[in-house]
Amino acid sequence: MLARLTRWWRGPSGGEAFADGEWAALAARLPLLEGWSAEDLDRLRVLAGDFLRRKVVQGAGGLEVDDAMRRLVAVQACVPVLHLGLDWYSGWVSVIVYPDEFVARQEWVDEDGVAHEVERELSGEAWPEGPAILSWTDVELGADGEDWGNVVVHEMAHKLDLLNGEANGMPPLHAGMSRSAWTAAFSSAFEDFSERVERGEEVLIDDYAADDPGEFFAVMSEAFFLHPRDVREAYPEVYGQLEAFYRQDPGLRLGP
Ligand SMILES: [Zn+2]
């Protein structure tokens, strides 16, 4: 009964959310999908259809979200979980989209127990067990490759990281993966990266990644999917860990 109910709630599985022509246009638009095999693209199409049945993508701040916009969010959101499945996005339902960057109030308590509150302009945010929030301007910039990164992939990486508590840069690892190998790879890369940023060196990814290990994982995930060769070259151990976690090797898609 439960299985049947679950199936009913999720609706039929399939790619019918995307008509053929529409899907082809979307796939051709996104640099994120460059070099993908027909098999992976089919899988993504089905997954993105399921995403739209399970999640609510809605506008805020006066933005009206139509189906084409929902599809653009869904396709990008499903790239990280292509070989993990949508259950990795469980525990939250909505994606809220603002027209542009939005102001978020962030509160935290420092080591001395003093509470701080700041307002920041954000292009995206992921709440623990709450919504993912996106700026539409940035969703489009990322989709069209006009931006270095991809805000949807970034926030989804935070969502995966949040599955086991805080966004601390370590999502739940698969059986056979080693927590110490993950930590070793990421901490030495984070340290190296932060030092380069401090020295004012030109760095391969957004220097925002030096904020904390959680941001580093999210930005590295963007780089892994968009600029896999750069990550593989600069931080091969991190690349290996991300490959094992996401169960994808984006570097392969770009050929030798
Ligand atoms: Zn972030």
PDB file of C-alpha atoms and ligand atoms in Angstrom:
ATOM      1  CA  MET A   1       0.000   0.000   0.000  1.00  0.00           C
ATOM      2  CA  LEU A   2       2.713   2.380   1.002  1.00  0.00           C
ATOM      3  CA  ALA A   3       4.708   1.609  -2.119  1.00  0.00           C
ATOM      4  CA  ARG A   4       1.627   2.187  -4.228  1.00  0.00           C
ATOM      5  CA  LEU A   5       0.855   5.456  -2.556  1.00  0.00           C
ATOM      6  CA  THR A   6       4.407   6.633  -2.984  1.00  0.00           C
ATOM      7  CA  ARG A   7       4.266   5.751  -6.647  1.00  0.00           C
ATOM      8  CA  TRP A   8       0.975   7.560  -7.052  1.00  0.00           C
ATOM      9  CA  TRP A   9       2.300  10.639  -5.331  1.00  0.00           C
ATOM     10  CA  ARG A  10       5.415  10.736  -7.442  1.00  0.00           C
ATOM     11  CA  GLY A  11       3.363  10.217 -10.557  1.00  0.00           C
ATOM     12  CA  PRO A  12       4.408   8.116 -13.490  1.00  0.00           C
ATOM     13  CA  SER A  13       8.085   8.080 -14.229  1.00  0.00           C
ATOM     14  CA  GLY A  14       9.122   9.315 -17.636  1.00  0.00           C
ATOM     15  CA  GLY A  15      10.351  12.221 -19.663  1.00  0.00           C
ATOM     16  CA  GLU A  16       6.962  13.571 -20.682  1.00  0.00           C
ATOM     17  CA  ALA A  17       7.611  16.864 -18.893  1.00  0.00           C
ATOM     18  CA  PHE A  18       9.850  17.679 -21.848  1.00  0.00           C
ATOM     19  CA  ALA A  19       8.590  17.524 -25.421  1.00  0.00           C
ATOM     20  CA  ASP A  20      11.222  16.275 -27.881  1.00  0.00           C
ATOM     21  CA  GLY A  21      11.980  19.612 -29.557  1.00  0.00           C
ATOM     22  CA  GLU A  22      12.009  21.448 -26.296  1.00  0.00           C
ATOM     23  CA  TRP A  23      14.414  18.947 -24.771  1.00  0.00           C
ATOM     24  CA  ALA A  24      16.779  19.157 -27.733  1.00  0.00           C
ATOM     25  CA  ALA A  25      16.813  22.961 -27.510  1.00  0.00           C
ATOM     26  CA  LEU A  26      17.500  22.860 -23.781  1.00  0.00           C
ATOM     27  CA  ALA A  27      20.287  20.306 -24.115  1.00  0.00           C
ATOM     28  CA  ALA A  28      21.920  22.377 -26.856  1.00  0.00           C
ATOM     29  CA  ARG A  29      21.643  25.585 -24.826  1.00  0.00           C
ATOM     30  CA  LEU A  30      23.474  24.377 -21.760  1.00  0.00           C
ATOM     31  CA  PRO A  31      27.296  24.273 -21.850  1.00  0.00           C
ATOM     32  CA  LEU A  32      26.918  22.169 -18.710  1.00  0.00           C
ATOM     33  CA  LEU A  33      25.729  19.310 -20.945  1.00  0.00           C
ATOM     34  CA  GLU A  34      28.498  19.549 -23.530  1.00  0.00           C
ATOM     35  CA  GLY A  35      29.765  16.159 -24.658  1.00  0.00           C
ATOM     36  CA  TRP A  36      27.133  14.153 -22.785  1.00  0.00           C
ATOM     37  CA  SER A  37      26.232  10.718 -24.126  1.00  0.00           C
ATOM     38  CA  ALA A  38      22.702  10.073 -25.409  1.00  0.00           C
ATOM     39  CA  GLU A  39      22.258   7.654 -22.522  1.00  0.00           C
ATOM     40  CA  ASP A  40      23.118  10.239 -19.863  1.00  0.00           C
ATOM     41  CA  LEU A  41      20.931  12.852 -21.558  1.00  0.00           C
ATOM     42  CA  ASP A  42      17.975  10.430 -21.538  1.00  0.00           C
ATOM     43  CA  ARG A  43      18.549   9.703 -17.899  1.00  0.00           C
ATOM     44  CA  LEU A  44      18.709  13.423 -17.123  1.00  0.00           C
ATOM     45  CA  ARG A  45      15.468  14.052 -18.991  1.00  0.00           C
ATOM     46  CA  VAL A  46      13.604  11.460 -16.944  1.00  0.00           C
ATOM     47  CA  LEU A  47      15.146  12.649 -13.702  1.00  0.00           C
ATOM     48  CA  ALA A  48      14.303  16.304 -14.400  1.00  0.00           C
ATOM     49  CA  GLY A  49      10.691  15.286 -15.150  1.00  0.00           C
ATOM     50  CA  ASP A  50      10.553  13.514 -11.791  1.00  0.00           C
ATOM     51  CA  PHE A  51      12.130  16.542 -10.103  1.00  0.00           C
ATOM     52  CA  LEU A  52       9.304  18.730 -11.416  1.00  0.00           C
ATOM     53  CA  ARG A  53       6.723  16.301 -10.057  1.00  0.00           C
ATOM     54  CA  ARG A  54       8.325  16.144  -6.625  1.00  0.00           C
ATOM     55  CA  LYS A  55       9.421  19.751  -6.117  1.00  0.00           C
ATOM     56  CA  VAL A  56       7.627  23.065  -6.305  1.00  0.00           C
ATOM     57  CA  VAL A  57       9.491  25.780  -8.206  1.00  0.00           C
ATOM     58  CA  GLN A  58       7.867  29.113  -7.412  1.00  0.00           C
ATOM     59  CA  GLY A  59       8.555  32.808  -7.886  1.00  0.00           C
ATOM     60  CA  ALA A  60       9.047  35.440  -5.193  1.00  0.00           C
ATOM     61  CA  GLY A  61       9.756  39.171  -5.171  1.00  0.00           C
ATOM     62  CA  GLY A  62       7.350  39.718  -8.054  1.00  0.00           C
ATOM     63  CA  LEU A  63       8.831  37.072 -10.346  1.00  0.00           C
ATOM     64  CA  GLU A  64       6.350  34.939 -12.263  1.00  0.00           C
ATOM     65  CA  VAL A  65       7.812  31.530 -12.931  1.00  0.00           C
ATOM     66  CA  ASP A  66       6.545  29.718 -16.020  1.00  0.00           C
ATOM     67  CA  ASP A  67       7.046  26.100 -17.065  1.00  0.00           C
ATOM     68  CA  ALA A  68      10.047  26.829 -19.274  1.00  0.00           C
ATOM     69  CA  MET A  69      11.773  28.468 -16.309  1.00  0.00           C
ATOM     70  CA  ARG A  70      10.884  25.518 -14.080  1.00  0.00           C
ATOM     71  CA  ARG A  71      12.399  23.151 -16.612  1.00  0.00           C
ATOM     72  CA  LEU A  72      15.621  25.157 -16.810  1.00  0.00           C
ATOM     73  CA  VAL A  73      15.988  24.939 -13.038  1.00  0.00           C
ATOM     74  CA  ALA A  74      15.112  21.229 -12.940  1.00  0.00           C
ATOM     75  CA  VAL A  75      17.578  20.161 -15.621  1.00  0.00           C
ATOM     76  CA  GLN A  76      20.492  21.899 -13.948  1.00  0.00           C
ATOM     77  CA  ALA A  77      19.443  20.716 -10.505  1.00  0.00           C
ATOM     78  CA  CYS A  78      19.490  17.099 -11.632  1.00  0.00           C
ATOM     79  CA  VAL A  79      23.042  17.110 -13.012  1.00  0.00           C
ATOM     80  CA  PRO A  80      24.690  16.408  -9.633  1.00  0.00           C
ATOM     81  CA  VAL A  81      22.299  13.548  -8.810  1.00  0.00           C
ATOM     82  CA  LEU A  82      22.342  11.977 -12.273  1.00  0.00           C
ATOM     83  CA  HIS A  83      23.812   8.763 -10.892  1.00  0.00           C
ATOM     84  CA  LEU A  84      22.631   9.170  -7.307  1.00  0.00           C
ATOM     85  CA  GLY A  85      18.885   9.546  -7.774  1.00  0.00           C
ATOM     86  CA  LEU A  86      16.327  12.034  -6.493  1.00  0.00           C
ATOM     87  CA  ASP A  87      16.136  10.536  -3.011  1.00  0.00           C
ATOM     88  CA  TRP A  88      19.324  12.501  -2.393  1.00  0.00           C
ATOM     89  CA  TYR A  89      17.117  15.591  -2.573  1.00  0.00           C
ATOM     90  CA  SER A  90      14.708  14.388   0.067  1.00  0.00           C
ATOM     91  CA  GLY A  91      13.682  16.406   3.127  1.00  0.00           C
ATOM     92  CA  TRP A  92      12.755  19.567   1.230  1.00  0.00           C
ATOM     93  CA  VAL A  93      10.255  20.480  -1.437  1.00  0.00           C
ATOM     94  CA  SER A  94      10.499  23.997  -2.700  1.00  0.00           C
ATOM     95  CA  VAL A  95      12.734  26.049  -4.902  1.00  0.00           C
ATOM     96  CA  ILE A  96      12.062  29.766  -4.597  1.00  0.00           C
ATOM     97  CA  VAL A  97      13.214  32.014  -7.402  1.00  0.00           C
ATOM     98  CA  TYR A  98      13.763  35.768  -7.066  1.00  0.00           C
ATOM     99  CA  PRO A  99      14.158  38.009 -10.122  1.00  0.00           C
ATOM    100  CA  ASP A 100      17.712  38.915  -9.184  1.00  0.00           C
ATOM    101  CA  GLU A 101      20.127  38.808  -6.258  1.00  0.00           C
ATOM    102  CA  PHE A 102      18.238  38.963  -2.993  1.00  0.00           C
ATOM    103  CA  VAL A 103      19.068  40.199   0.477  1.00  0.00           C
ATOM    104  CA  ALA A 104      19.339  37.530   3.131  1.00  0.00           C
ATOM    105  CA  ARG A 105      19.836  38.072   6.814  1.00  0.00           C
ATOM    106  CA  GLN A 106      22.408  35.699   8.240  1.00  0.00           C
ATOM    107  CA  GLU A 107      22.969  35.135  11.928  1.00  0.00           C
ATOM    108  CA  TRP A 108      25.766  33.295  13.624  1.00  0.00           C
ATOM    109  CA  VAL A 109      27.448  32.982  16.999  1.00  0.00           C
ATOM    110  CA  ASP A 110      31.248  33.311  17.092  1.00  0.00           C
ATOM    111  CA  GLU A 111      33.775  31.428  19.251  1.00  0.00           C
ATOM    112  CA  ASP A 112      33.276  33.887  22.123  1.00  0.00           C
ATOM    113  CA  GLY A 113      29.527  33.320  22.109  1.00  0.00           C
ATOM    114  CA  VAL A 114      28.788  36.719  20.583  1.00  0.00           C
ATOM    115  CA  ALA A 115      25.838  36.779  18.188  1.00  0.00           C
ATOM    116  CA  HIS A 116      26.284  38.500  14.838  1.00  0.00           C
ATOM    117  CA  GLU A 117      23.816  39.474  12.206  1.00  0.00           C
ATOM    118  CA  VAL A 118      24.599  40.606   8.671  1.00  0.00           C
ATOM    119  CA  GLU A 119      22.639  41.229   5.531  1.00  0.00           C
ATOM    120  CA  ARG A 120      24.167  39.864   2.364  1.00  0.00           C
ATOM    121  CA  GLU A 121      23.203  40.012  -1.268  1.00  0.00           C
ATOM    122  CA  LEU A 122      23.032  36.453  -2.510  1.00  0.00           C
ATOM    123  CA  SER A 123      22.540  34.730  -5.846  1.00  0.00           C
ATOM    124  CA  GLY A 124      21.455  31.552  -4.085  1.00  0.00           C
ATOM    125  CA  GLU A 125      20.910  29.997  -0.703  1.00  0.00           C
ATOM    126  CA  ALA A 126      20.095  26.516   0.595  1.00  0.00           C
ATOM    127  CA  TRP A 127      18.243  26.193   3.879  1.00  0.00           C
ATOM    128  CA  PRO A 128      18.616  23.070   5.996  1.00  0.00           C
ATOM    129  CA  GLU A 129      15.392  21.074   5.458  1.00  0.00           C
ATOM    130  CA  GLY A 130      13.955  24.175   3.811  1.00  0.00           C
ATOM    131  CA  PRO A 131      13.859  25.672   0.358  1.00  0.00           C
ATOM    132  CA  ALA A 132      16.627  26.267  -2.105  1.00  0.00           C
ATOM    133  CA  ILE A 133      16.548  29.923  -3.132  1.00  0.00           C
ATOM    134  CA  LEU A 134      17.851  31.196  -6.460  1.00  0.00           C
ATOM    135  CA  SER A 135      18.261  34.438  -8.375  1.00  0.00           C
ATOM    136  CA  TRP A 136      16.788  34.028 -11.851  1.00  0.00           C
ATOM    137  CA  THR A 137      19.386  36.355 -13.384  1.00  0.00           C
ATOM    138  CA  ASP A 138      22.102  34.049 -12.079  1.00  0.00           C
ATOM    139  CA  VAL A 139      20.237  30.879 -13.092  1.00  0.00           C
ATOM    140  CA  GLU A 140      20.259  32.153 -16.673  1.00  0.00           C
ATOM    141  CA  LEU A 141      23.863  33.384 -16.608  1.00  0.00           C
ATOM    142  CA  GLY A 142      24.935  29.946 -15.384  1.00  0.00           C
ATOM    143  CA  ALA A 143      22.751  28.115 -17.875  1.00  0.00           C
ATOM    144  CA  ASP A 144      24.183  30.042 -20.807  1.00  0.00           C
ATOM    145  CA  GLY A 145      27.775  29.728 -19.660  1.00  0.00           C
ATOM    146  CA  GLU A 146      28.101  33.496 -19.339  1.00  0.00           C
ATOM    147  CA  ASP A 147      29.165  33.062 -15.782  1.00  0.00           C
ATOM    148  CA  TRP A 148      32.124  31.055 -14.522  1.00  0.00           C
ATOM    149  CA  GLY A 149      29.920  28.900 -12.334  1.00  0.00           C
ATOM    150  CA  ASN A 150      26.417  27.597 -11.931  1.00  0.00           C
ATOM    151  CA  VAL A 151      24.253  28.733  -9.036  1.00  0.00           C
ATOM    152  CA  VAL A 152      21.842  25.802  -9.326  1.00  0.00           C
ATOM    153  CA  VAL A 153      24.623  23.205  -9.108  1.00  0.00           C
ATOM    154  CA  HIS A 154      26.128  25.213  -6.231  1.00  0.00           C
ATOM    155  CA  GLU A 155      22.951  25.226  -4.136  1.00  0.00           C
ATOM    156  CA  MET A 156      22.233  21.569  -4.890  1.00  0.00           C
ATOM    157  CA  ALA A 157      25.739  20.688  -3.682  1.00  0.00           C
ATOM    158  CA  HIS A 158      24.865  22.455  -0.399  1.00  0.00           C
ATOM    159  CA  LYS A 159      21.647  20.423  -0.272  1.00  0.00           C
ATOM    160  CA  LEU A 160      23.663  17.193  -0.546  1.00  0.00           C
ATOM    161  CA  ASP A 161      26.132  18.444   2.068  1.00  0.00           C
ATOM    162  CA  LEU A 162      23.238  19.295   4.430  1.00  0.00           C
ATOM    163  CA  LEU A 163      21.906  15.727   4.316  1.00  0.00           C
ATOM    164  CA  ASN A 164      24.148  14.726   7.214  1.00  0.00           C
ATOM    165  CA  GLY A 165      23.859  17.886   9.293  1.00  0.00           C
ATOM    166  CA  GLU A 166      25.748  21.109   8.759  1.00  0.00           C
ATOM    167  CA  ALA A 167      27.053  22.228   5.393  1.00  0.00           C
ATOM    168  CA  ASN A 168      30.637  21.452   6.380  1.00  0.00           C
ATOM    169  CA  GLY A 169      31.997  20.209   3.076  1.00  0.00           C
ATOM    170  CA  MET A 170      31.357  16.513   3.629  1.00  0.00           C
ATOM    171  CA  PRO A 171      28.123  15.014   2.311  1.00  0.00           C
ATOM    172  CA  PRO A 172      27.172  11.457   3.315  1.00  0.00           C
ATOM    173  CA  LEU A 173      29.809   9.301   1.625  1.00  0.00           C
ATOM    174  CA  HIS A 174      29.017   6.012  -0.124  1.00  0.00           C
ATOM    175  CA  ALA A 175      30.032   2.641   1.250  1.00  0.00           C
ATOM    176  CA  GLY A 176      33.634   2.038   0.242  1.00  0.00           C
ATOM    177  CA  MET A 177      34.553   5.719   0.374  1.00  0.00           C
ATOM    178  CA  SER A 178      36.890   6.826   3.130  1.00  0.00           C
ATOM    179  CA  ARG A 179      36.124   9.811   5.349  1.00  0.00           C
ATOM    180  CA  SER A 180      39.806  10.298   6.063  1.00  0.00           C
ATOM    181  CA  ALA A 181      40.704  10.266   2.356  1.00  0.00           C
ATOM    182  CA  TRP A 182      37.942  12.816   1.707  1.00  0.00           C
ATOM    183  CA  THR A 183      39.108  15.057   4.540  1.00  0.00           C
ATOM    184  CA  ALA A 184      42.766  14.801   3.524  1.00  0.00           C
ATOM    185  CA  ALA A 185      42.024  15.683  -0.111  1.00  0.00           C
ATOM    186  CA  PHE A 186      39.711  18.572   0.689  1.00  0.00           C
ATOM    187  CA  SER A 187      41.665  20.083   3.577  1.00  0.00           C
ATOM    188  CA  SER A 188      44.949  20.253   1.719  1.00  0.00           C
ATOM    189  CA  ALA A 189      43.241  21.708  -1.362  1.00  0.00           C
ATOM    190  CA  PHE A 190      41.310  24.198   0.809  1.00  0.00           C
ATOM    191  CA  GLU A 191      44.498  25.261   2.545  1.00  0.00           C
ATOM    192  CA  ASP A 192      46.372  25.672  -0.725  1.00  0.00           C
ATOM    193  CA  PHE A 193      43.468  27.551  -2.268  1.00  0.00           C
ATOM    194  CA  SER A 194      43.020  29.904   0.700  1.00  0.00           C
ATOM    195  CA  GLU A 195      46.743  30.723   0.687  1.00  0.00           C
ATOM    196  CA  ARG A 196      46.612  31.535  -3.004  1.00  0.00           C
ATOM    197  CA  VAL A 197      43.625  33.799  -2.479  1.00  0.00           C
ATOM    198  CA  GLU A 198      45.394  35.536   0.391  1.00  0.00           C
ATOM    199  CA  ARG A 199      48.493  36.095  -1.763  1.00  0.00           C
ATOM    200  CA  GLY A 200      46.230  37.647  -4.369  1.00  0.00           C
ATOM    201  CA  GLU A 201      47.057  34.977  -6.942  1.00  0.00           C
ATOM    202  CA  GLU A 202      44.875  34.265  -9.915  1.00  0.00           C
ATOM    203  CA  VAL A 203      42.806  31.231  -8.883  1.00  0.00           C
ATOM    204  CA  LEU A 204      40.922  28.703 -10.925  1.00  0.00           C
ATOM    205  CA  ILE A 205      37.653  28.964  -9.060  1.00  0.00           C
ATOM    206  CA  ASP A 206      35.576  31.671  -7.414  1.00  0.00           C
ATOM    207  CA  ASP A 207      37.569  33.015  -4.428  1.00  0.00           C
ATOM    208  CA  TYR A 208      34.327  32.852  -2.458  1.00  0.00           C
ATOM    209  CA  ALA A 209      35.332  29.199  -2.038  1.00  0.00           C
ATOM    210  CA  ALA A 210      37.910  30.305   0.548  1.00  0.00           C
ATOM    211  CA  ASP A 211      35.059  31.294   2.923  1.00  0.00           C
ATOM    212  CA  ASP A 212      34.772  27.896   4.582  1.00  0.00           C
ATOM    213  CA  PRO A 213      34.941  24.172   3.744  1.00  0.00           C
ATOM    214  CA  GLY A 214      31.196  24.082   2.967  1.00  0.00           C
ATOM    215  CA  GLU A 215      31.555  26.788   0.315  1.00  0.00           C
ATOM    216  CA  PHE A 216      34.713  25.144  -0.957  1.00  0.00           C
ATOM    217  CA  PHE A 217      32.846  21.879  -1.582  1.00  0.00           C
ATOM    218  CA  ALA A 218      29.978  23.700  -3.333  1.00  0.00           C
ATOM    219  CA  VAL A 219      32.270  25.761  -5.567  1.00  0.00           C
ATOM    220  CA  MET A 220      34.466  22.718  -6.291  1.00  0.00           C
ATOM    221  CA  SER A 221      31.320  20.862  -7.329  1.00  0.00           C
ATOM    222  CA  GLU A 222      30.489  23.626  -9.816  1.00  0.00           C
ATOM    223  CA  ALA A 223      34.034  23.449 -11.162  1.00  0.00           C
ATOM    224  CA  PHE A 224      33.889  19.643 -11.315  1.00  0.00           C
ATOM    225  CA  PHE A 225      30.874  19.729 -13.632  1.00  0.00           C
ATOM    226  CA  LEU A 226      31.822  22.808 -15.659  1.00  0.00           C
ATOM    227  CA  HIS A 227      35.612  22.837 -15.758  1.00  0.00           C
ATOM    228  CA  PRO A 228      36.545  19.255 -14.862  1.00  0.00           C
ATOM    229  CA  ARG A 229      39.998  19.368 -16.414  1.00  0.00           C
ATOM    230  CA  ASP A 230      41.007  22.386 -14.339  1.00  0.00           C
ATOM    231  CA  VAL A 231      39.986  20.594 -11.144  1.00  0.00           C
ATOM    232  CA  ARG A 232      41.704  17.372 -12.180  1.00  0.00           C
ATOM    233  CA  GLU A 233      44.891  19.248 -12.907  1.00  0.00           C
ATOM    234  CA  ALA A 234      44.950  21.498  -9.837  1.00  0.00           C
ATOM    235  CA  TYR A 235      43.573  19.096  -7.239  1.00  0.00           C
ATOM    236  CA  PRO A 236      43.573  15.508  -8.560  1.00  0.00           C
ATOM    237  CA  GLU A 237      42.692  14.010  -5.145  1.00  0.00           C
ATOM    238  CA  VAL A 238      39.655  16.254  -4.856  1.00  0.00           C
ATOM    239  CA  TYR A 239      38.667  15.290  -8.389  1.00  0.00           C
ATOM    240  CA  GLY A 240      38.906  11.610  -7.443  1.00  0.00           C
ATOM    241  CA  GLN A 241      36.725  12.098  -4.358  1.00  0.00           C
ATOM    242  CA  LEU A 242      34.106  14.066  -6.302  1.00  0.00           C
ATOM    243  CA  GLU A 243      34.118  11.423  -9.039  1.00  0.00           C
ATOM    244  CA  ALA A 244      33.493   8.707  -6.435  1.00  0.00           C
ATOM    245  CA  PHE A 245      30.796  10.726  -4.692  1.00  0.00           C
ATOM    246  CA  TYR A 246      28.871  11.947  -7.741  1.00  0.00           C
ATOM    247  CA  ARG A 247      29.559   8.684  -9.605  1.00  0.00           C
ATOM    248  CA  GLN A 248      30.370  10.695 -12.697  1.00  0.00           C
ATOM    249  CA  ASP A 249      33.551  11.575 -14.541  1.00  0.00           C
ATOM    250  CA  PRO A 250      32.766  14.843 -16.345  1.00  0.00           C
ATOM    251  CA  GLY A 251      36.363  15.045 -17.632  1.00  0.00           C
ATOM    252  CA  LEU A 252      35.664  12.023 -19.823  1.00  0.00           C
ATOM    253  CA  ARG A 253      32.780  13.755 -21.581  1.00  0.00           C
ATOM    254  CA  LEU A 254      35.142  16.331 -22.979  1.00  0.00           C
ATOM    255  CA  GLY A 255      37.246  13.691 -24.691  1.00  0.00           C
ATOM    256  CA  PRO A 256      41.016  13.121 -24.389  1.00  0.00           C
TER     257      PRO A 256
HETATM  258 ZN    ZN B   1      27.255  28.623  -1.082  1.00  0.00          ZN
END
